[in-house]
mmCIF file of C-alpha atoms in Angstrom:
data_model
loop_
_atom_site.group_PDB
_atom_site.id
_atom_site.type_symbol
_atom_site.label_atom_id
_atom_site.label_comp_id
_atom_site.label_asym_id
_atom_site.label_seq_id
_atom_site.Cartn_x
_atom_site.Cartn_y
_atom_site.Cartn_z
ATOM 1 C CA MET A 1 71.947 40.075 91.993
ATOM 2 C CA HIS A 2 72.467 38.285 95.258
ATOM 3 C CA TRP A 3 76.075 37.681 96.109
ATOM 4 C CA THR A 4 77.071 34.898 98.396
ATOM 5 C CA MET A 5 80.364 34.041 99.867
ATOM 6 C CA THR A 6 80.582 30.953 97.628
ATOM 7 C CA THR A 7 80.819 33.151 94.504
ATOM 8 C CA LEU A 8 83.948 34.962 95.740
ATOM 9 C CA PRO A 9 87.383 33.398 95.572
ATOM 10 C CA LEU A 10 88.382 33.324 99.218
ATOM 11 C CA PRO A 11 91.935 32.709 100.385
ATOM 12 C CA PRO A 12 92.446 29.500 102.250
ATOM 13 C CA TYR A 13 92.829 31.217 105.622
ATOM 14 C CA ALA A 14 90.164 29.937 107.947
ATOM 15 C CA GLU A 15 91.404 32.021 110.839
ATOM 16 C CA LEU A 16 90.163 35.276 109.223
ATOM 17 C CA GLY A 17 86.527 34.315 109.725
ATOM 18 C CA VAL A 18 83.738 34.433 107.153
ATOM 19 C CA HIS A 19 81.747 37.199 108.844
ATOM 20 C CA SER A 20 84.736 39.587 109.190
ATOM 21 C CA LEU A 21 85.706 39.255 105.528
ATOM 22 C CA SER A 22 82.113 39.687 104.380
ATOM 23 C CA GLY A 23 81.738 42.910 106.371
ATOM 24 C CA LEU A 24 84.986 44.287 104.933
ATOM 25 C CA LEU A 25 83.901 43.597 101.355
ATOM 26 C CA TRP A 26 80.485 45.199 101.831
ATOM 27 C CA THR A 27 82.136 48.281 103.370
ATOM 28 C CA VAL A 28 84.467 48.689 100.373
ATOM 29 C CA ALA A 29 81.520 48.262 97.993
ATOM 30 C CA LEU A 30 79.449 50.937 99.780
ATOM 31 C CA LEU A 31 82.350 53.390 99.766
ATOM 32 C CA PHE A 32 82.813 52.856 96.033
ATOM 33 C CA LEU A 33 79.121 53.455 95.326
ATOM 34 C CA TRP A 34 79.147 56.622 97.472
ATOM 35 C CA HIS A 35 82.218 57.901 95.608
ATOM 36 C CA CYS A 36 80.539 57.331 92.248
ATOM 37 C CA TYR A 37 77.427 59.157 93.441
ATOM 38 C CA ARG A 38 79.423 62.204 94.570
ATOM 39 C CA MET A 39 81.369 62.349 91.337
ATOM 40 C CA GLY A 40 78.140 62.272 89.361
ATOM 41 C CA SER A 41 76.437 64.959 91.480
ATOM 42 C CA ASP A 42 79.408 67.320 91.083
ATOM 43 C CA LEU A 43 79.224 67.382 87.297
ATOM 44 C CA PRO A 44 78.514 70.954 86.052
ATOM 45 C CA ILE A 45 75.052 71.789 84.799
ATOM 46 C CA PRO A 46 75.095 73.576 81.405
ATOM 47 C CA GLY A 47 74.424 77.289 81.776
ATOM 48 C CA HIS A 48 75.503 77.390 85.429
ATOM 49 C CA THR A 49 78.834 78.133 87.030
ATOM 50 C CA HIS A 50 80.058 77.619 90.544
ATOM 51 C CA ALA A 51 80.988 80.878 92.225
ATOM 52 C CA GLY A 52 83.543 79.137 94.382
ATOM 53 C CA LYS A 53 85.437 77.918 91.309
ATOM 54 C CA LEU A 54 86.147 81.402 89.972
ATOM 55 C CA LYS A 55 89.216 83.232 91.120
ATOM 56 C CA SER A 56 89.086 86.776 92.365
ATOM 57 C CA GLY A 57 91.048 87.904 89.340
ATOM 58 C CA SER A 58 88.453 86.291 87.062
ATOM 59 C CA ARG A 59 85.613 88.249 88.652
ATOM 60 C CA ARG A 60 87.507 91.457 88.026
ATOM 61 C CA SER A 61 88.090 90.484 84.398
ATOM 62 C CA MET A 62 84.346 89.825 83.923
ATOM 63 C CA MET A 63 83.439 93.193 85.407
ATOM 64 C CA SER A 64 85.994 95.007 83.283
ATOM 65 C CA ARG A 65 84.661 93.340 80.144
ATOM 66 C CA GLY A 66 81.063 94.333 80.898
ATOM 67 C CA GLY A 67 81.676 97.901 82.112
ATOM 68 C CA SER A 68 84.202 99.609 79.830
ATOM 69 C CA CYS A 69 83.146 98.994 76.232
ATOM 70 C CA ALA A 70 81.179 100.743 73.506
ATOM 71 C CA GLY A 71 79.822 99.974 69.982
ATOM 72 C CA THR A 72 80.907 96.820 68.245
ATOM 73 C CA LYS A 73 83.727 96.248 70.702
ATOM 74 C CA CYS A 74 81.197 96.229 73.527
ATOM 75 C CA SER A 75 78.991 93.639 71.817
ATOM 76 C CA ALA A 76 81.979 91.443 71.068
ATOM 77 C CA ARG A 77 83.171 91.612 74.652
ATOM 78 C CA SER A 78 79.681 90.940 76.002
ATOM 79 C CA LYS A 79 79.448 87.831 73.797
ATOM 80 C CA LEU A 80 82.806 86.754 75.083
ATOM 81 C CA SER A 81 81.759 87.240 78.681
ATOM 82 C CA ARG A 82 78.542 85.246 78.118
ATOM 83 C CA SER A 83 80.489 82.413 76.570
ATOM 84 C CA ASP A 84 82.880 82.499 79.517
ATOM 85 C CA GLN A 85 79.948 82.221 81.930
ATOM 86 C CA ILE A 86 78.574 79.159 80.104
ATOM 87 C CA THR A 87 81.932 77.374 80.092
ATOM 88 C CA PRO A 88 82.422 75.817 83.534
ATOM 89 C CA PHE A 89 85.608 75.405 85.553
ATOM 90 C CA ILE A 90 87.707 77.656 83.298
ATOM 91 C CA SER A 91 90.203 80.007 84.914
ATOM 92 C CA MET A 92 89.253 83.501 83.803
ATOM 93 C CA GLU A 93 92.539 85.253 84.532
ATOM 94 C CA THR A 94 93.591 87.596 81.777
ATOM 95 C CA GLU A 95 96.550 86.969 79.519
ATOM 96 C CA GLU A 96 98.372 89.806 81.229
ATOM 97 C CA ASP A 97 97.889 88.055 84.585
ATOM 98 C CA GLU A 98 99.335 84.881 83.121
ATOM 99 C CA GLU A 99 102.353 86.763 81.854
ATOM 100 C CA GLN A 100 102.922 88.276 85.278
ATOM 101 C CA GLY A 101 102.820 84.791 86.763
ATOM 102 C CA GLN A 102 100.408 85.171 89.700
ATOM 103 C CA GLY A 103 96.955 86.715 90.036
ATOM 104 C CA TYR A 104 97.839 88.474 93.291
ATOM 105 C CA LEU A 105 100.262 90.728 91.448
ATOM 106 C CA THR A 106 97.368 92.707 89.966
ATOM 107 C CA SER A 107 96.838 94.515 93.268
ATOM 108 C CA VAL A 108 100.478 95.618 93.335
ATOM 109 C CA LEU A 109 101.550 96.130 89.754
ATOM 110 C CA SER A 110 99.985 98.887 87.694
ATOM 111 C CA HIS A 111 100.030 99.378 83.951
ATOM 112 C CA ALA A 112 100.428 103.136 84.493
ATOM 113 C CA LEU A 113 103.967 104.437 84.338
ATOM 114 C CA PHE A 114 105.698 105.681 87.456
ATOM 115 C CA PRO A 115 105.032 109.437 87.836
ATOM 116 C CA THR A 116 107.450 111.368 85.625
ATOM 117 C CA GLN A 117 107.469 114.293 88.058
ATOM 118 C CA ALA A 118 108.792 112.036 90.835
ATOM 119 C CA SER A 119 112.104 112.995 92.374
ATOM 120 C CA ALA A 120 115.302 111.152 91.595
ATOM 121 C CA GLU A 121 115.234 109.660 95.088
ATOM 122 C CA ALA A 122 111.696 108.292 94.595
ATOM 123 C CA LYS A 123 112.671 106.726 91.263
ATOM 124 C CA LYS A 124 115.701 105.158 92.897
ATOM 125 C CA LEU A 125 113.516 103.670 95.638
ATOM 126 C CA TYR A 126 111.061 102.349 93.056
ATOM 127 C CA ALA A 127 113.893 100.652 91.168
ATOM 128 C CA ALA A 128 115.112 99.134 94.441
ATOM 129 C CA LEU A 129 111.602 97.806 95.169
ATOM 130 C CA GLN A 130 111.442 96.185 91.733
ATOM 131 C CA GLU A 131 114.829 94.580 92.298
ATOM 132 C CA TYR A 132 113.703 93.272 95.695
ATOM 133 C CA ALA A 133 110.528 91.788 94.186
ATOM 134 C CA LYS A 134 112.564 90.163 91.411
ATOM 135 C CA ARG A 135 114.801 88.470 93.982
ATOM 136 C CA TYR A 136 112.122 87.568 96.512
ATOM 137 C CA SER A 137 108.415 88.291 95.971
ATOM 138 C CA TRP A 138 105.764 90.978 95.476
ATOM 139 C CA VAL A 139 103.734 89.471 98.305
ATOM 140 C CA GLY A 140 103.040 92.089 100.972
ATOM 141 C CA MET A 141 104.463 94.969 98.914
ATOM 142 C CA GLY A 142 101.131 96.666 98.139
ATOM 143 C CA ARG A 143 101.446 99.500 100.643
ATOM 144 C CA ILE A 144 105.072 100.234 99.758
ATOM 145 C CA HIS A 145 104.229 100.341 96.051
ATOM 146 C CA LYS A 146 101.293 102.652 96.725
ATOM 147 C CA GLY A 147 103.384 104.888 98.960
ATOM 148 C CA LEU A 148 106.077 105.391 96.320
ATOM 149 C CA ARG A 149 103.494 106.385 93.717
ATOM 150 C CA GLU A 150 101.750 108.824 96.066
ATOM 151 C CA GLN A 151 104.893 110.444 97.467
ATOM 152 C CA VAL A 152 104.803 113.170 94.804
ATOM 153 C CA ARG A 153 101.241 114.127 95.665
ATOM 154 C CA LEU A 154 102.079 114.143 99.378
ATOM 155 C CA ASN A 155 104.935 116.585 98.892
ATOM 156 C CA ASP A 156 102.721 119.016 96.996
ATOM 157 C CA HIS A 157 100.506 120.001 99.922
ATOM 158 C CA SER A 158 101.037 121.101 103.497
ATOM 159 C CA ALA A 159 100.031 118.742 106.274
ATOM 160 C CA ILE A 160 100.719 118.133 109.924
ATOM 161 C CA GLN A 161 102.275 114.785 108.967
ATOM 162 C CA LYS A 162 104.532 114.884 105.916
ATOM 163 C CA PRO A 163 107.703 112.771 105.973
ATOM 164 C CA HIS A 164 110.086 114.099 103.371
ATOM 165 C CA LEU A 165 111.574 110.797 102.202
ATOM 166 C CA PHE A 166 108.990 107.986 102.299
ATOM 167 C CA PHE A 167 105.385 107.762 103.473
ATOM 168 C CA LEU A 168 103.787 104.337 104.003
ATOM 169 C CA PRO A 169 100.009 104.677 103.527
ATOM 170 C CA ASP A 170 97.329 103.156 105.744
ATOM 171 C CA VAL A 171 99.536 103.240 108.842
ATOM 172 C CA PRO A 172 97.636 104.390 111.954
ATOM 173 C CA SER A 173 99.656 106.981 113.759
ATOM 174 C CA VAL A 174 99.600 109.604 116.493
ATOM 175 C CA PRO A 175 102.311 112.066 117.562
ATOM 176 C CA PHE A 176 103.051 110.198 120.802
ATOM 177 C CA PHE A 177 102.602 106.432 121.179
ATOM 178 C CA PRO A 178 101.796 104.604 124.420
ATOM 179 C CA ARG A 179 104.386 102.423 126.102
ATOM 180 C CA ASP A 180 102.514 99.266 125.135
ATOM 181 C CA ALA A 181 103.501 99.787 121.502
ATOM 182 C CA HIS A 182 107.057 98.665 122.374
ATOM 183 C CA ARG A 183 106.837 97.553 125.971
ATOM 184 C CA HIS A 184 109.762 95.119 125.840
ATOM 185 C CA ASP A 185 112.239 97.550 124.319
ATOM 186 C CA ILE A 186 111.160 100.409 126.599
ATOM 187 C CA GLU A 187 111.570 98.263 129.692
ATOM 188 C CA VAL A 188 115.028 97.155 128.542
ATOM 189 C CA LEU A 189 116.170 100.749 128.008
ATOM 190 C CA GLU A 190 114.752 102.004 131.292
ATOM 191 C CA ALA A 191 116.245 99.073 133.211
ATOM 192 C CA ASN A 192 119.698 100.011 131.851
ATOM 193 C CA TYR A 193 119.291 103.740 132.496
ATOM 194 C CA PRO A 194 121.997 103.993 135.237
ATOM 195 C CA VAL A 195 124.746 102.350 133.171
ATOM 196 C CA ILE A 196 123.746 104.251 130.019
ATOM 197 C CA LEU A 197 123.915 107.537 131.934
ATOM 198 C CA ALA A 198 127.319 106.619 133.359
ATOM 199 C CA GLU A 199 128.739 105.861 129.920
ATOM 200 C CA PHE A 200 127.406 109.141 128.539
ATOM 201 C CA GLN A 201 128.995 111.101 131.365
ATOM 202 C CA ALA A 202 132.307 109.382 130.664
ATOM 203 C CA VAL A 203 132.375 110.393 127.001
ATOM 204 C CA TYR A 204 130.978 113.870 127.794
ATOM 205 C CA GLN A 205 133.724 114.612 130.301
ATOM 206 C CA ARG A 206 136.385 113.896 127.679
ATOM 207 C CA GLY A 207 135.087 116.892 125.744
ATOM 208 C CA ILE A 208 132.882 117.542 122.731
ATOM 209 C CA ASP A 209 135.181 117.253 119.755
ATOM 210 C CA SER A 210 134.837 115.679 116.339
ATOM 211 C CA LYS A 211 138.131 113.856 116.961
ATOM 212 C CA LEU A 212 136.491 112.170 119.956
ATOM 213 C CA GLY A 213 133.491 110.901 118.014
ATOM 214 C CA TRP A 214 131.103 113.842 118.395
ATOM 215 C CA THR A 215 129.156 115.506 115.588
ATOM 216 C CA CYS A 216 128.238 119.170 116.063
ATOM 217 C CA LEU A 217 125.041 120.150 114.259
ATOM 218 C CA GLY A 218 124.989 123.929 114.672
ATOM 219 C CA PRO A 219 125.758 126.958 116.804
ATOM 220 C CA LYS A 220 122.893 126.274 119.252
ATOM 221 C CA GLY A 221 124.821 123.795 121.341
ATOM 222 C CA GLN A 222 123.373 120.804 119.543
ATOM 223 C CA ALA A 223 125.715 117.823 119.315
ATOM 224 C CA VAL A 224 125.387 114.098 118.730
ATOM 225 C CA PHE A 225 127.506 111.177 119.875
ATOM 226 C CA PRO A 226 126.321 108.540 117.359
ATOM 227 C CA LEU A 227 126.393 104.824 118.065
ATOM 228 C CA TYR A 228 124.550 103.988 114.859
ATOM 229 C CA SER A 229 124.389 106.461 112.004
ATOM 230 C CA ALA A 230 122.064 105.767 109.052
ATOM 231 C CA GLY A 231 122.108 102.053 109.749
ATOM 232 C CA VAL A 232 125.890 101.794 110.168
ATOM 233 C CA CYS A 233 127.532 100.990 113.480
ATOM 234 C CA VAL A 234 130.073 103.623 114.590
ATOM 235 C CA ALA A 235 132.606 101.159 115.922
ATOM 236 C CA GLY A 236 134.820 103.557 117.860
ATOM 237 C CA ASN A 237 131.900 105.122 119.720
ATOM 238 C CA CYS A 238 130.353 101.738 120.484
ATOM 239 C CA ARG A 239 133.637 100.602 122.016
ATOM 240 C CA SER A 240 133.477 103.659 124.280
ATOM 241 C CA CYS A 241 129.951 102.665 125.406
ATOM 242 C CA PRO A 242 129.947 98.839 125.458
ATOM 243 C CA CYS A 243 126.942 98.421 127.782
ATOM 244 C CA THR A 244 124.830 100.844 125.760
ATOM 245 C CA TYR A 245 125.848 99.018 122.601
ATOM 246 C CA ARG A 246 124.829 95.640 124.033
ATOM 247 C CA THR A 247 121.543 97.160 125.173
ATOM 248 C CA LEU A 248 120.805 98.292 121.612
ATOM 249 C CA LEU A 249 121.515 94.811 120.283
ATOM 250 C CA SER A 250 119.038 93.322 122.773
ATOM 251 C CA LEU A 251 116.152 95.434 121.443
ATOM 252 C CA ARG A 252 113.647 93.562 119.285
ATOM 253 C CA THR A 253 112.602 96.408 116.983
ATOM 254 C CA PHE A 254 115.761 98.518 116.675
ATOM 255 C CA ILE A 255 116.349 99.632 113.064
ATOM 256 C CA SER A 256 119.978 98.700 112.606
ATOM 257 C CA SER A 257 120.088 97.520 108.975
ATOM 258 C CA ASN A 258 119.011 100.506 106.880
ATOM 259 C CA SER A 259 119.613 104.221 106.571
ATOM 260 C CA LEU A 260 116.336 105.101 108.335
ATOM 261 C CA GLY A 261 117.719 103.919 111.679
ATOM 262 C CA SER A 262 120.080 105.712 114.042
ATOM 263 C CA ALA A 263 120.929 105.709 117.726
ATOM 264 C CA GLY A 264 123.059 107.953 119.904
ATOM 265 C CA PHE A 265 123.301 110.605 122.588
ATOM 266 C CA TRP A 266 121.675 113.909 121.620
ATOM 267 C CA LEU A 267 122.734 117.033 123.475
ATOM 268 C CA LEU A 268 120.973 120.406 123.289
ATOM 269 C CA GLY A 269 122.394 123.526 124.915
ATOM 270 C CA PRO A 270 120.395 125.976 127.080
ATOM 271 C CA GLY A 271 118.386 128.628 125.257
ATOM 272 C CA ALA A 272 118.286 126.636 122.023
ATOM 273 C CA THR A 273 115.163 126.255 119.897
ATOM 274 C CA LEU A 274 114.862 123.874 116.977
ATOM 275 C CA GLY A 275 112.451 125.088 114.304
ATOM 276 C CA SER A 276 109.593 123.168 112.768
ATOM 277 C CA SER A 277 110.645 120.158 110.730
ATOM 278 C CA TYR A 278 109.569 116.670 109.648
ATOM 279 C CA GLY A 279 111.305 113.338 109.970
ATOM 280 C CA PRO A 280 112.108 111.219 106.900
ATOM 281 C CA THR A 281 109.460 108.496 107.251
ATOM 282 C CA ASN A 282 106.433 107.274 109.180
ATOM 283 C CA THR A 283 107.681 103.666 109.240
ATOM 284 C CA ARG A 284 109.648 104.291 112.424
ATOM 285 C CA LEU A 285 109.190 105.646 115.936
ATOM 286 C CA ARG A 286 111.862 107.522 117.839
ATOM 287 C CA CYS A 287 112.351 106.392 121.398
ATOM 288 C CA HIS A 288 113.816 109.096 123.651
ATOM 289 C CA LEU A 289 115.319 107.923 126.950
ATOM 290 C CA GLY A 290 115.766 110.968 129.191
ATOM 291 C CA LEU A 291 119.258 111.186 130.704
ATOM 292 C CA GLN A 292 119.499 114.842 131.785
ATOM 293 C CA THR A 293 116.255 116.766 131.360
ATOM 294 C CA PRO A 294 115.917 120.265 132.856
ATOM 295 C CA PRO A 295 112.308 121.183 133.703
ATOM 296 C CA GLN A 296 111.727 123.786 130.986
ATOM 297 C CA CYS A 297 112.572 121.577 128.023
ATOM 298 C CA GLU A 298 109.627 120.886 125.753
ATOM 299 C CA LEU A 299 108.972 118.776 122.694
ATOM 300 C CA VAL A 300 105.916 119.634 120.577
ATOM 301 C CA VAL A 301 104.875 116.993 118.011
ATOM 302 C CA GLY A 302 101.799 117.459 115.865
ATOM 303 C CA GLY A 303 100.669 120.285 118.146
ATOM 304 C CA GLU A 304 100.899 118.131 121.294
ATOM 305 C CA PRO A 305 103.490 119.216 123.925
ATOM 306 C CA GLN A 306 105.420 116.766 126.073
ATOM 307 C CA CYS A 307 108.381 116.978 128.444
ATOM 308 C CA TRP A 308 111.132 114.441 128.969
ATOM 309 C CA SER A 309 111.662 112.678 132.250
ATOM 310 C CA GLU A 310 114.949 111.226 133.438
ATOM 311 C CA GLY A 311 115.019 107.456 133.304
ATOM 312 C CA HIS A 312 111.807 107.226 131.252
ATOM 313 C CA CYS A 313 111.084 106.863 127.542
ATOM 314 C CA LEU A 314 108.959 108.833 125.082
ATOM 315 C CA LEU A 315 107.780 107.193 121.850
ATOM 316 C CA VAL A 316 107.592 109.867 119.152
ATOM 317 C CA ASP A 317 106.447 109.742 115.544
ATOM 318 C CA ASP A 318 108.694 112.413 114.082
ATOM 319 C CA SER A 319 106.974 112.265 110.680
ATOM 320 C CA PHE A 320 104.631 114.801 112.288
ATOM 321 C CA LEU A 321 105.654 118.456 112.416
ATOM 322 C CA TYR A 322 107.760 118.938 115.562
ATOM 323 C CA THR A 323 109.667 121.628 117.436
ATOM 324 C CA VAL A 324 112.042 121.572 120.425
ATOM 325 C CA SER A 325 112.671 124.368 122.924
ATOM 326 C CA HIS A 326 115.113 124.530 125.830
ATOM 327 C CA LYS A 327 114.563 127.490 128.160
ATOM 328 C CA ASP A 328 116.433 126.231 131.202
ATOM 329 C CA ALA A 329 120.020 126.011 132.381
ATOM 330 C CA GLY A 330 122.313 123.102 131.645
ATOM 331 C CA PRO A 331 122.294 120.761 128.671
ATOM 332 C CA ARG A 332 119.417 118.494 127.795
ATOM 333 C CA VAL A 333 120.614 114.967 127.043
ATOM 334 C CA ILE A 334 118.645 112.015 125.675
ATOM 335 C CA LEU A 335 119.453 108.647 124.169
ATOM 336 C CA SER A 336 117.570 108.530 120.864
ATOM 337 C CA VAL A 337 116.848 105.114 119.332
ATOM 338 C CA ASP A 338 114.886 104.463 116.130
ATOM 339 C CA LEU A 339 112.389 101.584 116.350
ATOM 340 C CA TRP A 340 110.085 100.085 113.755
ATOM 341 C CA HIS A 341 106.522 101.334 113.702
ATOM 342 C CA PRO A 342 104.409 98.507 115.210
ATOM 343 C CA ASN A 343 102.073 98.486 112.178
ATOM 344 C CA VAL A 344 104.872 97.761 109.668
ATOM 345 C CA ALA A 345 104.749 94.051 108.820
ATOM 346 C CA ALA A 346 107.775 91.773 108.785
ATOM 347 C CA ALA A 347 107.772 91.466 104.979
ATOM 348 C CA GLU A 348 107.639 95.266 104.663
ATOM 349 C CA ARG A 349 110.531 95.659 107.106
ATOM 350 C CA GLN A 350 112.632 93.267 105.049
ATOM 351 C CA ALA A 351 111.835 95.163 101.855
ATOM 352 C CA LEU A 352 112.616 98.531 103.459
ATOM 353 C CA ASP A 353 115.930 97.150 104.742
ATOM 354 C CA PHE A 354 116.748 96.290 101.131
ATOM 355 C CA MET A 355 115.508 99.588 99.658
ATOM 356 C CA PHE A 356 117.277 101.774 102.211
ATOM 357 C CA SER A 357 120.379 99.642 102.565
ATOM 358 C CA PRO A 358 123.474 101.735 103.341
ATOM 359 C CA ASP A 359 125.221 99.896 100.489
ATOM 360 C CA LEU A 360 122.799 101.139 97.814
#
């Protein structure tokens, strides 16, 4: 059919121009025909499915139906899977997935019960993780969930890396980390070394006494002047060292909100040796700023020896087996600060803050 401009009711506006309006109408008509063509070409062909339309959870459900069946149940499931393949554009998530709300939960949640041989502490952490997920989300919690389930198996065998409280799997780690792992925080601590040393000397000269804020850890001359203890600020000690306190607050990765994080002055007397032990978790690194470091003081982590240096930092993963020896004269003094492991994601840090909250 040949359309002319005389067949269309045109508005009485001569200034629009006949040619401009004709071009606009033909453009709209072509777009409509193209849209109809695309809609028709996208219609599903019987017996074929589009791989892009199936969710990842649906592929898993198809595989599980075809691989774990026997006898009549197997034939019934195979018929069901064939019928599912013929039916196009149908979400193939299982009913259990629908009950859980989101398909991505299948990688985190497991139908198996939490290990009955798990310690009371592990069960408490698992309950805290469930409470966190209920309030916020399971997104990003896969490694934490896996770590809690595997903690029992980790404690049953000897290893060079075996944190006694919580192990986060799939975290690359070495006994000593390079400075680039936390360059900003290391540079901040080293830049404030003179004032930090001065504040330590001031509190040290007042005497080592529990009434003055010190904590004595044994007969080997080991003592701590804590600024943060298990995620809690020690207010009186921080008032005695205001510049050191402000320096801690300026660090980007300082663990200050859960019981895995601490900071303070650590003093070790001459002739002391600290036996082999493990830290509580591999989700943190301990940053040691040397304040007073006699030459024959050595730290061995994971079989690798290192010595402190005054005014410089060491990044240590104390989830590895470590020992400390002091065979020189005079005390060895460091500022120890707990920082997040660089491979722990922001969502995991938030969950760990909740799980290891000092209030729980």
